[in-house]
Short mmCIF file of C-alpha atoms in Angstrom, two decimals:
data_model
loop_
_atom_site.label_atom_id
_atom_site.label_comp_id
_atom_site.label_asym_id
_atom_site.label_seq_id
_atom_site.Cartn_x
_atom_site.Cartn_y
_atom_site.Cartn_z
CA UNK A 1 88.80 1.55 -6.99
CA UNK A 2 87.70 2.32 -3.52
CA UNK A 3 87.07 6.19 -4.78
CA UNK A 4 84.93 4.52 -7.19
CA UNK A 5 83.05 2.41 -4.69
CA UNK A 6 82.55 5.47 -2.72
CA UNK A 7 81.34 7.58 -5.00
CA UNK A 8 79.02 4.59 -6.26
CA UNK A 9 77.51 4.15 -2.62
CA UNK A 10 76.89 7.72 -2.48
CA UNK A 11 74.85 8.46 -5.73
CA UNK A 12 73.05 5.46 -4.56
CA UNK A 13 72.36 6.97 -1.66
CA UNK A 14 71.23 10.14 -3.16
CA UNK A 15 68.67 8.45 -5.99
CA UNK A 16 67.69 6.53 -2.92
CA UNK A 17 66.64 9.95 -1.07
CA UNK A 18 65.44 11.23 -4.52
CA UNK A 19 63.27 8.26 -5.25
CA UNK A 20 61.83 8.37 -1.75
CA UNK A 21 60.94 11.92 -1.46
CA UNK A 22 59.17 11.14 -4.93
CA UNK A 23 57.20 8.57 -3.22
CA UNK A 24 56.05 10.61 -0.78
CA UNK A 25 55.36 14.06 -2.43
CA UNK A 26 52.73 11.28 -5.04
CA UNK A 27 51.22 10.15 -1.44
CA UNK A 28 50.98 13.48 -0.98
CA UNK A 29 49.50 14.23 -3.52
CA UNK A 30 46.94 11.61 -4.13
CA UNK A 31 45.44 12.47 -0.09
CA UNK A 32 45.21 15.82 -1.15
CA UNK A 33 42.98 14.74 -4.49
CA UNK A 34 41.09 12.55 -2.03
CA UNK A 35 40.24 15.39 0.04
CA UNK A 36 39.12 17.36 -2.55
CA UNK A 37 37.18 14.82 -4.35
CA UNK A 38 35.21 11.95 -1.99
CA UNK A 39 35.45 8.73 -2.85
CA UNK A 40 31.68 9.04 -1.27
CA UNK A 41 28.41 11.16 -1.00
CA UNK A 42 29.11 13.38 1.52
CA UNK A 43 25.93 14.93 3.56
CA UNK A 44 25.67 18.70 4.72
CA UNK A 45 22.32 19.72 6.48
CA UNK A 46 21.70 22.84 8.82
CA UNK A 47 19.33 25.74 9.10
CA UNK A 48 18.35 28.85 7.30
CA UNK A 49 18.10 31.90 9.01
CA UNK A 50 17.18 35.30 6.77
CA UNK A 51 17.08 38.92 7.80
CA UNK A 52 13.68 38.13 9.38
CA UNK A 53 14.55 35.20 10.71
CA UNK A 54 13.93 30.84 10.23
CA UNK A 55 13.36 30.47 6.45
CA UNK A 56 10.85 27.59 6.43
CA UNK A 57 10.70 27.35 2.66
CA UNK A 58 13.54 27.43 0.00
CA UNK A 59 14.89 25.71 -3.14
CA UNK A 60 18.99 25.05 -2.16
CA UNK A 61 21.50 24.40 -4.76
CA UNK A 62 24.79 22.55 -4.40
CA UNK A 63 27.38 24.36 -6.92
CA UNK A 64 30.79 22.97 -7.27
CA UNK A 65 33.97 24.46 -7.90
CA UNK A 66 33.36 24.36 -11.70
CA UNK A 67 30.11 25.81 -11.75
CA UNK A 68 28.31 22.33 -11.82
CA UNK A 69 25.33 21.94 -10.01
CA UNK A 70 25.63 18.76 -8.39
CA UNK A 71 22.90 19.02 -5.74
CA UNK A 72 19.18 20.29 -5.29
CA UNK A 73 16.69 20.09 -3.20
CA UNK A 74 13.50 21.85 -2.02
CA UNK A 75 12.54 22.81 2.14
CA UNK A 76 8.89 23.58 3.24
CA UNK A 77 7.64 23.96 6.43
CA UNK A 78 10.92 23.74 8.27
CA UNK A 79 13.94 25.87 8.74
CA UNK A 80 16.42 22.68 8.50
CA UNK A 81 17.69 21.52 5.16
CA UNK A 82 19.83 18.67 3.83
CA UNK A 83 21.74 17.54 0.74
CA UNK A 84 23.90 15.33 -0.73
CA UNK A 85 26.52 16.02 -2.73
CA UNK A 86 28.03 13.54 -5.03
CA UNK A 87 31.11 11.12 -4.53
CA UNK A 88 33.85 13.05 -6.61
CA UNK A 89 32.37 16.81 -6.09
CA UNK A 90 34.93 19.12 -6.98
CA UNK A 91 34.96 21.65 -3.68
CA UNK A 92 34.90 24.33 -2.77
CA UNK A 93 31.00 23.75 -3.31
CA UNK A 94 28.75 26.75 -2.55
CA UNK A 95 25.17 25.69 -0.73
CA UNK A 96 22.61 28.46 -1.71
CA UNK A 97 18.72 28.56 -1.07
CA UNK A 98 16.87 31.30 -2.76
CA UNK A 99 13.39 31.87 -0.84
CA UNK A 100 10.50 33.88 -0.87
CA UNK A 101 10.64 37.21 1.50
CA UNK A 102 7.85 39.65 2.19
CA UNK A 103 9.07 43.29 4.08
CA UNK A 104 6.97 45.86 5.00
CA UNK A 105 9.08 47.90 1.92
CA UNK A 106 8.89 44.93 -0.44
CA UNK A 107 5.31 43.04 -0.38
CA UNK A 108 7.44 40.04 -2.58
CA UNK A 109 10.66 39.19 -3.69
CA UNK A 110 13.04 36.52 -3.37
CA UNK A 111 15.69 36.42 -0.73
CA UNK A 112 19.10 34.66 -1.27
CA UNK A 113 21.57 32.97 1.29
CA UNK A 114 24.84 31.06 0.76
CA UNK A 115 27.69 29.40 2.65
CA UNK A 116 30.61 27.50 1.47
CA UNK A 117 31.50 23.50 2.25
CA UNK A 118 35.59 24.06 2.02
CA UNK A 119 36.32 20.08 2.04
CA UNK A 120 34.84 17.10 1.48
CA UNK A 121 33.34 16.24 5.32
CA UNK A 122 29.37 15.49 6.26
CA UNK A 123 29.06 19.34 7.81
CA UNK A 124 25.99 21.04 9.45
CA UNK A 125 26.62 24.28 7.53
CA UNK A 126 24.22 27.05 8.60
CA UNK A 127 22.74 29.35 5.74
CA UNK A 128 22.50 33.39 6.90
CA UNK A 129 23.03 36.59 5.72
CA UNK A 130 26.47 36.30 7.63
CA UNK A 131 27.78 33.00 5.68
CA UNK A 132 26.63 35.06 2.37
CA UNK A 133 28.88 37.86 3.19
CA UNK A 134 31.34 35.59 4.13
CA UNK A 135 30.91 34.05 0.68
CA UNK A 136 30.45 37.14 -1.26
CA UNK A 137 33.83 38.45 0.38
CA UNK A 138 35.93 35.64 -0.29
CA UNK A 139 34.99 35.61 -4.14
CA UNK A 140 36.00 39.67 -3.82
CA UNK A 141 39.51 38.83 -2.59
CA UNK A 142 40.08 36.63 -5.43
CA UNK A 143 37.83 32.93 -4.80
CA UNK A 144 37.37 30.12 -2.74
CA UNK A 145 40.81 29.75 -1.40
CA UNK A 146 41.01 28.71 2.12
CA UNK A 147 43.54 31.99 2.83
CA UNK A 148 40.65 34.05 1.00
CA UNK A 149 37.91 32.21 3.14
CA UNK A 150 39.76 32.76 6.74
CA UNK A 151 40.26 36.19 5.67
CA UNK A 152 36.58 36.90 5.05
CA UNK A 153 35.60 35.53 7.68
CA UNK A 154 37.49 37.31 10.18
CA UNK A 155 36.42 40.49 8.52
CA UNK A 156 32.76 39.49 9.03
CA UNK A 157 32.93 38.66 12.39
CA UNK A 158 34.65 41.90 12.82
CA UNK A 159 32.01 44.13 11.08
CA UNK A 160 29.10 41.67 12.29
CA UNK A 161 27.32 41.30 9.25
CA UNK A 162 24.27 40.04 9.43
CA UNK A 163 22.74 37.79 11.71
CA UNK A 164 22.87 34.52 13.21
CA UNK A 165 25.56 32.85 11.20
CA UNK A 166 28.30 30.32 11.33
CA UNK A 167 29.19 26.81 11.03
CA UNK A 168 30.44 23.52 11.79
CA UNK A 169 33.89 23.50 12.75
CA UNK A 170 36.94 23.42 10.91
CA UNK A 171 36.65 24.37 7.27
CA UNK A 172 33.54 23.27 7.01
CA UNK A 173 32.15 25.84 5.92
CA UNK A 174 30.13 29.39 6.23
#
């Protein structure tokens, strides 16, 4: 009887450590779909900065990881932008303005920059032809991944691409 009792107390034991660890890998779980998705709007603003420098007029486009946009909005006469993006955006969200350009080679054209938001944070995220490498590399190696984004960016930094550049801390984004 006492074998039985032990054993008893034991698998208890066990389904207790099972049931817990359950618990917690769901909390896990759940933070990490929080993260991803905001429960709020979340607000990124920031500058544009082309080959020629400030970009004082742009139409920027919010792009989630589905392809959705989720955000526009339109700059003129200042090289500071911001948007909101949705509660429930699925990131990684790409932030891209598309502007006109004039070169001494090209009398008109339209210039694009891009950076990534990684997670769901308000971010100052600064558009240049540095983030859009950054971006551009990342997708290369495979997508928005944060391994695939650290990567990218270390390579950039390394070849310095472009000019001007950069972002917010953390994961914020490039």
């Amino acid at each position: 009887m006492k074998h039985f009792a032990y054993r008893s107390m034991a698998q208890l034991r066990l389904l207790g450590l099972i049931l817990t660890a359950m618990v917690a890998g769901t909390a896990c779980s759940e933070a990490e779909k929080s993260a991803s998705k905001p429960a709020v709007p979340v607000t990124i603003s920031g500058s544009m900065n082309g080959e020629e420098g400030p970009i004082k007029e742009a139409k920027l486009t919010a792009t989630d990881s589905h392809g959705k946009v989720i955000a526009t909005t339109e700059v003129s006469g200042r090289s500071r932008y911001q948007l909101e993006l949705p509660a429930g955006a699925a990131y990684p969200v790409i932030i891209s303005a598309i502007y006109p350009r004039s070169t001494k080679i090209e009398k008109s054209g339209q210039g694009e920059i891009k950076a990534v938001v990684m997670e769901a944070s308000n971010s100052t995220v600064e558009l240049s032809p540095r983030s859009t490498t950054i971006v551009n590399m990342a997708l290369a190696r495979g997508g928005l991944t944060l391994e695939n984004f650290r990567a990218a960016s270390a390579s950039a930094l390394n070849l310095g691409a472009g000019s001007g550049g950069g972002s917010g801390g953390g994961h914020g984004g490039h």
